Amino acid sequence: MEREIETKCLHLEEDEGKTDHFGAISYPIYQTATYAHPGVGQSTGYDYSRLQNPTREHLEKMVASLEGGIDALALSSGMAAISLLMELFKPGDHIIADSDLYGGCIRLFQNVSDKNGIQFSNIDCCREDIESYITEQTKAIYIETPTNPMMNVTDIAATAEIAHKHGLLLIVDNTFLSPYFQNPLKLGADVVVHSGTKYLGGHNDTLAGFLVTGREDISEKLRFLIKTTGAGLAPFDSWLILRGIKTLGIRMERAADNALKIAKWLTAQDVVTKVIYPGLPDHPGYEIMKKQARGFGAMLTFQLKDKESALAVLEKVRMIRFAESLGGVETLITYPATQTHADVPQEILEKNGITDATLRLSVGIENVKDLLAELESVFASL
Ligand code: PLP
């Protein structure tokens, strides 16, 4: 019987019954760059930490198990993971990417991947006809679902079907829901991307990124690339993410409960013109989310009536911190226009509906009464 995800966050099944590492319950940190060989032509299985490190390997096995993949690679940040992934493609290749993505991805695609000869069509993958953008050169479809920050939801299984009909890879950034709520590989995706900095780490203290795949051929290529380009996650950071994962389930449950309550509260505020949370039944992606995910997550975006109101909220919050990033235990509020999406061209911002009155909330695990009390006092003064 396949175990439940909460249990998988704590126990790596293949390690059970073993008492190596002196029976340590917390996996040790192998803070070493290199490894002695028992003899000429022999290896302990570890030669050099750029290639592999036991602590990182343990984390990678854990994340592969959570996503239902055969391999996971742990990298020094989410962007390091996505940059490595782009090395699968060559000049002339074309990728269909959602237009509403984390701003750093758009910056990477437009300034670095493009310079390397990879072409992109940025489209609204949940509303536009993806197939009409496929050309001879198209090699992949790249999506986030829900998207950052506009919370658009794409049907993963339907998109996988289109991708595979045309021999393309489907790449899904699963950062916003984490493997606790959604497993894209099980819905047909070929590669899952994570910013491990967010829910997997969960404590706003460590940067990390992951690439997970269920395909042997992709795993082999990525292993070659990580050893060659060298952005593997450091042992101590690997340990911090392992520690974070232990509580992923209870953190996600609490944060998602809080998010739903806050979304409903925001909906009733006069100064708020729109609340975008896929757990609200009027969200266009609500039914797809119910089909493909086990929860709605803890990210929500809302529009205020004008820029002044948005800036006033950012000035007035105290316990809720005005900061970039998401997915940690502390609630953070972000201003996409000048922070996460500052480098996104104006026409893409407009297409996605991101304005100077858009705010994004990463709801944490505080008692929701305290979060609502703070929001009430902030909104009362607008
Ligand atoms: N993917 C998503 C959806 C993100 O929100 C982020 C960062 O905010 C990234 C990737 C990049 O991850 P990192 O900041 O760990 O490099």
mmCIF file of C-alpha atoms and ligand atoms in Angstrom:
data_model
loop_
_atom_site.group_PDB
_atom_site.id
_atom_site.type_symbol
_atom_site.label_atom_id
_atom_site.label_comp_id
_atom_site.label_asym_id
_atom_site.label_seq_id
_atom_site.Cartn_x
_atom_site.Cartn_y
_atom_site.Cartn_z
ATOM 1 C CA MET A 1 0.000 0.000 0.000
ATOM 2 C CA GLU A 2 1.357 3.418 -0.947
ATOM 3 C CA ARG A 3 1.842 5.529 2.142
ATOM 4 C CA GLU A 4 0.140 8.849 2.745
ATOM 5 C CA ILE A 5 2.094 11.999 1.977
ATOM 6 C CA GLU A 6 2.370 13.177 5.628
ATOM 7 C CA THR A 7 4.167 9.911 6.441
ATOM 8 C CA LYS A 8 6.388 10.180 3.362
ATOM 9 C CA CYS A 9 7.532 13.606 4.593
ATOM 10 C CA LEU A 10 9.010 11.900 7.659
ATOM 11 C CA HIS A 11 10.148 8.485 6.506
ATOM 12 C CA LEU A 12 12.035 7.357 3.441
ATOM 13 C CA GLU A 13 10.749 3.844 3.054
ATOM 14 C CA GLU A 14 13.933 2.423 1.539
ATOM 15 C CA ASP A 15 15.945 3.460 4.635
ATOM 16 C CA GLU A 16 13.745 1.674 7.105
ATOM 17 C CA GLY A 17 15.273 -0.999 9.326
ATOM 18 C CA LYS A 18 18.744 0.438 8.676
ATOM 19 C CA THR A 19 20.896 1.589 11.598
ATOM 20 C CA ASP A 20 23.729 3.130 9.603
ATOM 21 C CA HIS A 21 24.819 6.645 10.623
ATOM 22 C CA PHE A 22 24.778 5.285 14.249
ATOM 23 C CA GLY A 23 21.004 5.105 14.095
ATOM 24 C CA ALA A 24 20.737 8.897 13.828
ATOM 25 C CA ILE A 25 17.056 9.869 13.501
ATOM 26 C CA SER A 26 17.947 13.221 11.963
ATOM 27 C CA TYR A 27 19.962 12.543 8.806
ATOM 28 C CA PRO A 28 23.595 13.706 9.368
ATOM 29 C CA ILE A 29 25.133 16.677 7.582
ATOM 30 C CA TYR A 30 28.063 15.435 5.494
ATOM 31 C CA GLN A 31 29.983 18.679 5.376
ATOM 32 C CA THR A 32 32.685 17.427 3.036
ATOM 33 C CA ALA A 33 33.810 18.473 -0.416
ATOM 34 C CA THR A 34 35.556 15.222 -1.262
ATOM 35 C CA TYR A 35 35.863 11.541 -0.268
ATOM 36 C CA ALA A 36 38.824 9.194 0.154
ATOM 37 C CA HIS A 37 38.923 6.135 -2.073
ATOM 38 C CA PRO A 38 39.445 2.719 -0.464
ATOM 39 C CA GLY A 39 41.913 1.827 -3.264
ATOM 40 C CA VAL A 40 42.803 2.499 -6.870
ATOM 41 C CA GLY A 41 39.743 2.076 -9.062
ATOM 42 C CA GLN A 42 37.505 1.875 -5.994
ATOM 43 C CA SER A 43 34.926 4.296 -4.613
ATOM 44 C CA THR A 44 32.683 4.529 -1.559
ATOM 45 C CA GLY A 45 29.994 5.625 -4.015
ATOM 46 C CA TYR A 46 30.888 9.254 -3.329
ATOM 47 C CA ASP A 47 33.792 10.955 -5.077
ATOM 48 C CA TYR A 48 33.233 14.701 -4.955
ATOM 49 C CA SER A 49 30.315 16.726 -3.562
ATOM 50 C CA ARG A 50 29.560 18.558 -6.813
ATOM 51 C CA LEU A 51 28.547 15.148 -8.164
ATOM 52 C CA GLN A 52 26.943 13.757 -5.047
ATOM 53 C CA ASN A 53 26.784 14.208 -1.300
ATOM 54 C CA PRO A 54 24.963 11.850 1.118
ATOM 55 C CA THR A 55 22.884 14.609 2.766
ATOM 56 C CA ARG A 56 21.845 16.060 -0.577
ATOM 57 C CA GLU A 57 21.143 12.575 -1.900
ATOM 58 C CA HIS A 58 18.889 11.814 1.062
ATOM 59 C CA LEU A 59 16.940 15.020 0.392
ATOM 60 C CA GLU A 60 16.715 14.219 -3.317
ATOM 61 C CA LYS A 61 15.287 10.770 -2.578
ATOM 62 C CA MET A 62 12.788 12.353 -0.199
ATOM 63 C CA VAL A 63 11.583 14.887 -2.789
ATOM 64 C CA ALA A 64 11.428 12.210 -5.526
ATOM 65 C CA SER A 65 9.274 10.125 -3.183
ATOM 66 C CA LEU A 66 6.945 13.067 -2.416
ATOM 67 C CA GLU A 67 6.430 13.849 -6.117
ATOM 68 C CA GLY A 68 6.244 10.232 -7.270
ATOM 69 C CA GLY A 69 9.351 10.638 -9.477
ATOM 70 C CA ILE A 70 12.281 8.326 -10.104
ATOM 71 C CA ASP A 71 14.842 11.085 -9.538
ATOM 72 C CA ALA A 72 15.058 14.547 -8.005
ATOM 73 C CA LEU A 73 17.967 16.971 -8.205
ATOM 74 C CA ALA A 74 18.529 19.495 -5.429
ATOM 75 C CA LEU A 75 20.010 22.805 -6.541
ATOM 76 C CA SER A 76 21.099 26.014 -4.886
ATOM 77 C CA SER A 77 17.868 27.897 -5.737
ATOM 78 C CA GLY A 78 14.729 27.580 -7.792
ATOM 79 C CA MET A 79 16.328 29.715 -10.506
ATOM 80 C CA ALA A 80 19.427 27.471 -10.525
ATOM 81 C CA ALA A 81 17.061 24.544 -11.120
ATOM 82 C CA ILE A 82 15.246 26.258 -13.994
ATOM 83 C CA SER A 83 18.544 27.462 -15.522
ATOM 84 C CA LEU A 84 19.851 23.900 -15.467
ATOM 85 C CA LEU A 85 16.642 22.671 -17.051
ATOM 86 C CA MET A 86 17.082 25.136 -19.936
ATOM 87 C CA GLU A 87 20.360 23.354 -20.758
ATOM 88 C CA LEU A 88 18.239 20.480 -22.096
ATOM 89 C CA PHE A 89 17.421 22.730 -25.063
ATOM 90 C CA LYS A 90 19.563 23.929 -27.945
ATOM 91 C CA PRO A 91 19.607 26.996 -30.209
ATOM 92 C CA GLY A 92 16.554 27.014 -32.491
ATOM 93 C CA ASP A 93 14.328 25.179 -30.012
ATOM 94 C CA HIS A 94 10.986 26.753 -29.170
ATOM 95 C CA ILE A 95 9.170 26.598 -25.840
ATOM 96 C CA ILE A 96 5.555 27.532 -25.161
ATOM 97 C CA ALA A 97 5.535 29.187 -21.749
ATOM 98 C CA ASP A 98 2.641 30.569 -19.766
ATOM 99 C CA SER A 99 2.676 34.360 -19.784
ATOM 100 C CA ASP A 100 1.908 34.547 -16.047
ATOM 101 C CA LEU A 101 5.002 33.077 -14.411
ATOM 102 C CA TYR A 102 7.265 34.102 -11.548
ATOM 103 C CA GLY A 103 9.006 37.246 -12.877
ATOM 104 C CA GLY A 104 12.455 35.707 -12.456
ATOM 105 C CA CYS A 105 11.528 32.960 -14.951
ATOM 106 C CA ILE A 106 10.380 35.504 -17.511
ATOM 107 C CA ARG A 107 13.647 37.411 -16.940
ATOM 108 C CA LEU A 108 15.638 34.193 -17.462
ATOM 109 C CA PHE A 109 13.740 33.193 -20.589
ATOM 110 C CA GLN A 110 13.852 36.651 -22.195
ATOM 111 C CA ASN A 111 17.423 37.611 -21.328
ATOM 112 C CA VAL A 112 19.444 34.429 -20.963
ATOM 113 C CA SER A 113 17.677 31.520 -22.705
ATOM 114 C CA ASP A 114 16.715 33.777 -25.610
ATOM 115 C CA LYS A 115 20.361 34.897 -25.992
ATOM 116 C CA ASN A 116 21.229 31.190 -26.199
ATOM 117 C CA GLY A 117 18.898 30.849 -29.195
ATOM 118 C CA ILE A 118 15.855 29.377 -27.445
ATOM 119 C CA GLN A 119 12.611 30.975 -28.547
ATOM 120 C CA PHE A 120 9.511 31.441 -26.417
ATOM 121 C CA SER A 121 5.832 32.036 -27.035
ATOM 122 C CA ASN A 122 4.323 33.495 -23.879
ATOM 123 C CA ILE A 123 0.656 32.571 -23.934
ATOM 124 C CA ASP A 124 -2.220 32.210 -21.517
ATOM 125 C CA CYS A 125 -2.076 28.418 -21.227
ATOM 126 C CA CYS A 126 -5.387 28.080 -19.413
ATOM 127 C CA ARG A 127 -7.407 30.111 -21.956
ATOM 128 C CA GLU A 128 -5.590 30.066 -25.305
ATOM 129 C CA ASP A 129 -5.355 27.164 -27.763
ATOM 130 C CA ILE A 130 -1.888 25.776 -26.978
ATOM 131 C CA GLU A 131 -1.830 23.547 -30.058
ATOM 132 C CA SER A 132 -2.069 26.512 -32.421
ATOM 133 C CA TYR A 133 1.349 27.729 -31.160
ATOM 134 C CA ILE A 134 3.161 24.427 -31.735
ATOM 135 C CA THR A 135 5.733 24.494 -34.554
ATOM 136 C CA GLU A 136 8.325 22.038 -35.870
ATOM 137 C CA GLN A 137 10.792 23.586 -33.439
ATOM 138 C CA THR A 138 8.617 23.346 -30.321
ATOM 139 C CA LYS A 139 10.153 21.122 -27.663
ATOM 140 C CA ALA A 140 8.296 21.891 -24.433
ATOM 141 C CA ILE A 141 5.363 23.490 -22.665
ATOM 142 C CA TYR A 142 6.263 25.295 -19.444
ATOM 143 C CA ILE A 143 3.554 26.146 -16.912
ATOM 144 C CA GLU A 144 2.924 27.072 -13.303
ATOM 145 C CA THR A 145 -0.423 26.094 -11.836
ATOM 146 C CA PRO A 146 -1.649 28.060 -10.004
ATOM 147 C CA THR A 147 0.412 30.846 -11.580
ATOM 148 C CA ASN A 148 2.427 33.494 -9.768
ATOM 149 C CA PRO A 149 0.831 35.900 -9.027
ATOM 150 C CA MET A 150 -2.536 35.757 -10.817
ATOM 151 C CA MET A 151 -3.458 32.264 -9.604
ATOM 152 C CA ASN A 152 -4.538 30.969 -13.033
ATOM 153 C CA VAL A 153 -5.178 27.252 -13.072
ATOM 154 C CA THR A 154 -4.226 25.016 -16.002
ATOM 155 C CA ASP A 155 -5.504 21.470 -16.443
ATOM 156 C CA ILE A 156 -2.301 19.439 -16.114
ATOM 157 C CA ALA A 157 -3.622 16.150 -17.523
ATOM 158 C CA ALA A 158 -5.165 17.849 -20.573
ATOM 159 C CA THR A 159 -1.950 19.824 -21.218
ATOM 160 C CA ALA A 160 0.130 16.638 -20.849
ATOM 161 C CA GLU A 161 -2.040 15.006 -23.483
ATOM 162 C CA ILE A 162 -1.390 17.867 -25.924
ATOM 163 C CA ALA A 163 2.342 17.807 -25.126
ATOM 164 C CA HIS A 164 2.701 14.086 -25.672
ATOM 165 C CA LYS A 165 0.608 14.049 -28.831
ATOM 166 C CA HIS A 166 3.261 16.365 -30.330
ATOM 167 C CA GLY A 167 6.315 14.778 -28.664
ATOM 168 C CA LEU A 168 6.893 17.735 -26.309
ATOM 169 C CA LEU A 169 7.937 17.829 -22.676
ATOM 170 C CA LEU A 170 5.480 19.163 -20.140
ATOM 171 C CA ILE A 171 7.286 21.075 -17.393
ATOM 172 C CA VAL A 172 5.241 22.126 -14.364
ATOM 173 C CA ASP A 173 6.436 24.489 -11.649
ATOM 174 C CA ASN A 174 4.678 23.066 -8.581
ATOM 175 C CA THR A 175 6.037 25.611 -6.087
ATOM 176 C CA PHE A 176 2.690 27.168 -5.131
ATOM 177 C CA LEU A 177 0.999 23.951 -4.021
ATOM 178 C CA SER A 178 4.012 21.820 -3.044
ATOM 179 C CA PRO A 179 3.902 18.023 -3.407
ATOM 180 C CA TYR A 180 1.600 17.959 -0.413
ATOM 181 C CA PHE A 181 -1.317 19.281 -2.462
ATOM 182 C CA GLN A 182 -0.413 18.384 -6.051
ATOM 183 C CA ASN A 183 1.702 15.833 -7.940
ATOM 184 C CA PRO A 184 2.033 16.860 -11.623
ATOM 185 C CA LEU A 185 4.109 13.804 -12.610
ATOM 186 C CA LYS A 186 1.170 11.603 -11.679
ATOM 187 C CA LEU A 187 -0.984 13.713 -14.020
ATOM 188 C CA GLY A 188 1.402 13.259 -16.952
ATOM 189 C CA ALA A 189 4.048 15.983 -16.539
ATOM 190 C CA ASP A 190 7.604 15.045 -17.498
ATOM 191 C CA VAL A 191 9.471 17.414 -15.195
ATOM 192 C CA VAL A 192 8.400 19.141 -11.988
ATOM 193 C CA VAL A 193 10.179 22.289 -10.847
ATOM 194 C CA HIS A 194 10.219 23.614 -7.288
ATOM 195 C CA SER A 195 11.578 26.629 -5.601
ATOM 196 C CA GLY A 196 12.439 24.671 -2.431
ATOM 197 C CA THR A 197 12.948 28.063 -0.815
ATOM 198 C CA LYS A 198 9.163 28.187 -0.416
ATOM 199 C CA TYR A 199 6.925 25.471 1.086
ATOM 200 C CA LEU A 200 9.441 22.624 1.073
ATOM 201 C CA GLY A 201 11.873 24.589 3.261
ATOM 202 C CA GLY A 202 8.987 26.452 4.793
ATOM 203 C CA HIS A 203 10.824 28.730 7.232
ATOM 204 C CA ASN A 204 12.043 31.653 5.108
ATOM 205 C CA ASP A 205 15.625 30.721 5.956
ATOM 206 C CA THR A 206 17.098 28.727 3.044
ATOM 207 C CA LEU A 207 17.272 28.946 -0.742
ATOM 208 C CA ALA A 208 16.858 25.723 -2.707
ATOM 209 C CA GLY A 209 15.473 24.408 -5.970
ATOM 210 C CA PHE A 210 14.422 21.025 -7.342
ATOM 211 C CA LEU A 211 13.929 19.265 -10.644
ATOM 212 C CA VAL A 212 11.986 16.023 -10.400
ATOM 213 C CA THR A 213 11.285 13.573 -13.193
ATOM 214 C CA GLY A 214 9.715 10.208 -13.755
ATOM 215 C CA ARG A 215 11.765 9.620 -16.912
ATOM 216 C CA GLU A 216 15.056 7.750 -16.944
ATOM 217 C CA ASP A 217 16.354 9.572 -20.080
ATOM 218 C CA ILE A 218 15.712 13.023 -18.565
ATOM 219 C CA SER A 219 17.239 12.031 -15.237
ATOM 220 C CA GLU A 220 20.395 10.883 -17.024
ATOM 221 C CA LYS A 221 20.731 14.168 -18.936
ATOM 222 C CA LEU A 222 20.086 16.273 -15.814
ATOM 223 C CA ARG A 223 22.628 14.288 -13.760
ATOM 224 C CA PHE A 224 25.232 14.973 -16.431
ATOM 225 C CA LEU A 225 24.311 18.665 -16.417
ATOM 226 C CA ILE A 226 24.395 19.130 -12.629
ATOM 227 C CA LYS A 227 27.812 17.533 -12.333
ATOM 228 C CA THR A 228 29.062 19.660 -15.221
ATOM 229 C CA THR A 229 27.557 23.017 -14.278
ATOM 230 C CA GLY A 230 27.848 22.637 -10.505
ATOM 231 C CA ALA A 231 24.906 24.301 -8.730
ATOM 232 C CA GLY A 232 24.052 21.375 -6.408
ATOM 233 C CA LEU A 233 22.616 22.279 -3.001
ATOM 234 C CA ALA A 234 25.120 22.522 -0.128
ATOM 235 C CA PRO A 235 24.987 19.866 2.630
ATOM 236 C CA PHE A 236 23.796 22.159 5.436
ATOM 237 C CA ASP A 237 21.103 23.710 3.239
ATOM 238 C CA SER A 238 20.034 20.214 2.199
ATOM 239 C CA TRP A 239 19.636 19.355 5.872
ATOM 240 C CA LEU A 240 17.577 22.498 6.536
ATOM 241 C CA ILE A 241 15.194 21.607 3.701
ATOM 242 C CA LEU A 242 14.953 18.019 4.995
ATOM 243 C CA ARG A 243 14.017 19.419 8.398
ATOM 244 C CA GLY A 244 11.439 21.715 6.835
ATOM 245 C CA ILE A 245 9.826 18.868 4.884
ATOM 246 C CA LYS A 246 9.080 16.964 8.100
ATOM 247 C CA THR A 247 6.288 19.433 8.915
ATOM 248 C CA LEU A 248 5.146 20.139 5.339
ATOM 249 C CA GLY A 249 1.739 18.515 5.855
ATOM 250 C CA ILE A 250 0.678 20.348 8.990
ATOM 251 C CA ARG A 251 2.064 23.645 7.695
ATOM 252 C CA MET A 252 0.195 23.362 4.393
ATOM 253 C CA GLU A 253 -3.079 22.415 6.079
ATOM 254 C CA ARG A 254 -2.967 25.296 8.544
ATOM 255 C CA ALA A 255 -1.803 27.859 5.980
ATOM 256 C CA ALA A 256 -4.511 26.807 3.489
ATOM 257 C CA ASP A 257 -7.222 27.016 6.201
ATOM 258 C CA ASN A 258 -6.013 30.496 7.082
ATOM 259 C CA ALA A 259 -5.892 31.526 3.403
ATOM 260 C CA LEU A 260 -9.504 30.540 2.770
ATOM 261 C CA LYS A 261 -10.675 32.542 5.797
ATOM 262 C CA ILE A 262 -8.661 35.572 4.721
ATOM 263 C CA ALA A 263 -9.872 35.284 1.112
ATOM 264 C CA LYS A 264 -13.481 35.327 2.320
ATOM 265 C CA TRP A 265 -12.787 38.280 4.599
ATOM 266 C CA LEU A 266 -11.119 40.251 1.784
ATOM 267 C CA THR A 267 -14.081 39.587 -0.505
ATOM 268 C CA ALA A 268 -16.276 41.582 1.861
ATOM 269 C CA GLN A 269 -14.039 44.696 1.918
ATOM 270 C CA ASP A 270 -15.213 47.732 -0.065
ATOM 271 C CA VAL A 271 -11.690 48.802 -0.980
ATOM 272 C CA VAL A 272 -10.949 45.368 -2.523
ATOM 273 C CA THR A 273 -12.137 45.073 -6.112
ATOM 274 C CA LYS A 274 -11.122 41.430 -6.698
ATOM 275 C CA VAL A 275 -9.897 38.460 -4.662
ATOM 276 C CA ILE A 276 -8.157 35.700 -6.594
ATOM 277 C CA TYR A 277 -7.947 32.488 -4.578
ATOM 278 C CA PRO A 278 -8.621 29.146 -6.314
ATOM 279 C CA GLY A 279 -10.388 27.847 -3.197
ATOM 280 C CA LEU A 280 -13.258 30.291 -3.749
ATOM 281 C CA PRO A 281 -15.960 28.541 -5.812
ATOM 282 C CA ASP A 282 -16.251 31.502 -8.201
ATOM 283 C CA HIS A 283 -12.576 31.146 -9.236
ATOM 284 C CA PRO A 284 -12.534 29.873 -12.861
ATOM 285 C CA GLY A 285 -10.039 27.145 -11.902
ATOM 286 C CA TYR A 286 -11.945 25.884 -8.852
ATOM 287 C CA GLU A 287 -13.313 22.696 -10.472
ATOM 288 C CA ILE A 288 -9.973 21.842 -12.130
ATOM 289 C CA MET A 289 -8.218 22.329 -8.790
ATOM 290 C CA LYS A 290 -10.680 19.976 -7.124
ATOM 291 C CA LYS A 291 -9.889 17.381 -9.784
ATOM 292 C CA GLN A 292 -6.095 17.660 -9.875
ATOM 293 C CA ALA A 293 -5.052 18.854 -6.404
ATOM 294 C CA ARG A 294 -5.741 17.852 -2.808
ATOM 295 C CA GLY A 295 -6.027 21.426 -1.568
ATOM 296 C CA PHE A 296 -6.075 25.017 -2.757
ATOM 297 C CA GLY A 297 -2.855 26.243 -1.181
ATOM 298 C CA ALA A 298 -2.161 29.375 0.803
ATOM 299 C CA MET A 299 -1.331 31.953 -1.873
ATOM 300 C CA LEU A 300 -3.830 34.615 -2.797
ATOM 301 C CA THR A 301 -3.800 37.796 -4.818
ATOM 302 C CA PHE A 302 -6.126 40.757 -4.498
ATOM 303 C CA GLN A 303 -6.743 44.010 -6.289
ATOM 304 C CA LEU A 304 -7.374 47.223 -4.407
ATOM 305 C CA LYS A 305 -9.317 50.152 -5.796
ATOM 306 C CA ASP A 306 -6.164 52.161 -6.493
ATOM 307 C CA LYS A 307 -2.395 52.340 -6.141
ATOM 308 C CA GLU A 308 -2.612 54.608 -3.061
ATOM 309 C CA SER A 309 -4.614 52.002 -1.149
ATOM 310 C CA ALA A 310 -2.128 49.265 -2.109
ATOM 311 C CA LEU A 311 0.828 51.367 -0.950
ATOM 312 C CA ALA A 312 -0.982 52.253 2.285
ATOM 313 C CA VAL A 313 -1.507 48.547 3.075
ATOM 314 C CA LEU A 314 2.193 47.892 2.522
ATOM 315 C CA GLU A 315 3.146 50.830 4.766
ATOM 316 C CA LYS A 316 0.786 49.870 7.566
ATOM 317 C CA VAL A 317 1.280 46.131 8.005
ATOM 318 C CA ARG A 318 3.426 45.205 11.003
ATOM 319 C CA MET A 319 3.152 41.511 11.946
ATOM 320 C CA ILE A 320 2.462 40.659 8.314
ATOM 321 C CA ARG A 321 5.767 41.557 6.700
ATOM 322 C CA PHE A 322 6.188 43.425 3.429
ATOM 323 C CA ALA A 323 8.722 41.134 1.748
ATOM 324 C CA GLU A 324 9.421 39.069 -1.348
ATOM 325 C CA SER A 325 9.114 35.296 -1.264
ATOM 326 C CA LEU A 326 6.365 32.984 -0.100
ATOM 327 C CA GLY A 327 5.628 29.609 1.370
ATOM 328 C CA GLY A 328 7.104 30.151 4.820
ATOM 329 C CA VAL A 329 5.469 29.928 8.232
ATOM 330 C CA GLU A 330 5.336 33.728 8.490
ATOM 331 C CA THR A 331 2.694 35.621 6.478
ATOM 332 C CA LEU A 332 4.276 37.884 3.839
ATOM 333 C CA ILE A 333 2.724 40.498 1.599
ATOM 334 C CA THR A 334 4.322 41.299 -1.758
ATOM 335 C CA TYR A 335 3.924 44.062 -4.324
ATOM 336 C CA PRO A 336 4.472 42.249 -7.662
ATOM 337 C CA ALA A 337 4.799 45.494 -9.672
ATOM 338 C CA THR A 338 8.053 46.516 -7.963
ATOM 339 C CA GLN A 339 9.234 43.222 -6.463
ATOM 340 C CA THR A 340 8.741 39.728 -7.924
ATOM 341 C CA HIS A 341 7.648 40.997 -11.347
ATOM 342 C CA ALA A 342 9.651 44.229 -11.605
ATOM 343 C CA ASP A 343 11.572 43.043 -14.687
ATOM 344 C CA VAL A 344 8.537 41.763 -16.564
ATOM 345 C CA PRO A 345 7.788 43.876 -19.667
ATOM 346 C CA GLN A 346 4.756 46.169 -19.345
ATOM 347 C CA GLU A 347 2.806 44.440 -22.106
ATOM 348 C CA ILE A 348 3.052 41.088 -20.299
ATOM 349 C CA LEU A 349 2.041 42.683 -16.985
ATOM 350 C CA GLU A 350 -0.979 44.235 -18.705
ATOM 351 C CA LYS A 351 -1.897 40.978 -20.436
ATOM 352 C CA ASN A 352 -1.837 39.221 -17.055
ATOM 353 C CA GLY A 353 -3.781 41.963 -15.278
ATOM 354 C CA ILE A 354 -0.977 42.843 -12.842
ATOM 355 C CA THR A 355 -1.360 46.520 -11.927
ATOM 356 C CA ASP A 356 0.031 48.922 -9.348
ATOM 357 C CA ALA A 357 -2.964 48.056 -7.161
ATOM 358 C CA THR A 358 -2.233 44.290 -7.105
ATOM 359 C CA LEU A 359 -1.034 42.715 -3.855
ATOM 360 C CA ARG A 360 -0.022 39.100 -3.239
ATOM 361 C CA LEU A 361 -0.343 37.419 0.123
ATOM 362 C CA SER A 362 1.546 34.306 1.217
ATOM 363 C CA VAL A 363 -0.499 33.211 4.188
ATOM 364 C CA GLY A 364 1.446 31.655 7.039
ATOM 365 C CA ILE A 365 0.538 29.539 10.034
ATOM 366 C CA GLU A 366 -0.178 32.232 12.626
ATOM 367 C CA ASN A 367 -3.514 32.046 14.433
ATOM 368 C CA VAL A 368 -5.905 33.414 11.818
ATOM 369 C CA LYS A 369 -7.588 35.617 14.444
ATOM 370 C CA ASP A 370 -4.377 37.604 14.760
ATOM 371 C CA LEU A 371 -3.975 37.862 10.982
ATOM 372 C CA LEU A 372 -7.540 39.087 10.575
ATOM 373 C CA ALA A 373 -7.144 41.518 13.488
ATOM 374 C CA GLU A 374 -4.123 43.063 11.788
ATOM 375 C CA LEU A 375 -5.851 43.250 8.412
ATOM 376 C CA GLU A 376 -8.927 44.797 10.039
ATOM 377 C CA SER A 377 -6.871 47.553 11.647
ATOM 378 C CA VAL A 378 -4.910 48.205 8.422
ATOM 379 C CA PHE A 379 -8.063 48.350 6.264
ATOM 380 C CA ALA A 380 -9.932 50.503 8.788
ATOM 381 C CA SER A 381 -7.366 53.243 8.239
ATOM 382 C CA LEU A 382 -7.476 53.242 4.419
HETATM 383 N N1 PLP B 1 9.170 29.445 -9.205
HETATM 384 C C1 PLP B 1 8.254 30.164 -8.540
HETATM 385 C C2 PLP B 1 6.797 29.902 -8.754
HETATM 386 C C3 PLP B 1 8.669 31.170 -7.664
HETATM 387 O O1 PLP B 1 7.735 31.909 -7.008
HETATM 388 C C4 PLP B 1 10.056 31.418 -7.493
HETATM 389 C C5 PLP B 1 10.528 32.478 -6.597
HETATM 390 O O2 PLP B 1 9.786 33.266 -6.056
HETATM 391 C C6 PLP B 1 10.964 30.660 -8.225
HETATM 392 C C7 PLP B 1 10.488 29.668 -9.059
HETATM 393 C C8 PLP B 1 12.435 30.886 -8.101
HETATM 394 O O3 PLP B 1 12.910 30.293 -6.927
HETATM 395 P P1 PLP B 1 14.157 30.846 -6.086
HETATM 396 O O4 PLP B 1 13.776 32.179 -5.543
HETATM 397 O O5 PLP B 1 14.336 29.772 -5.043
HETATM 398 O O6 PLP B 1 15.308 30.927 -7.018
#
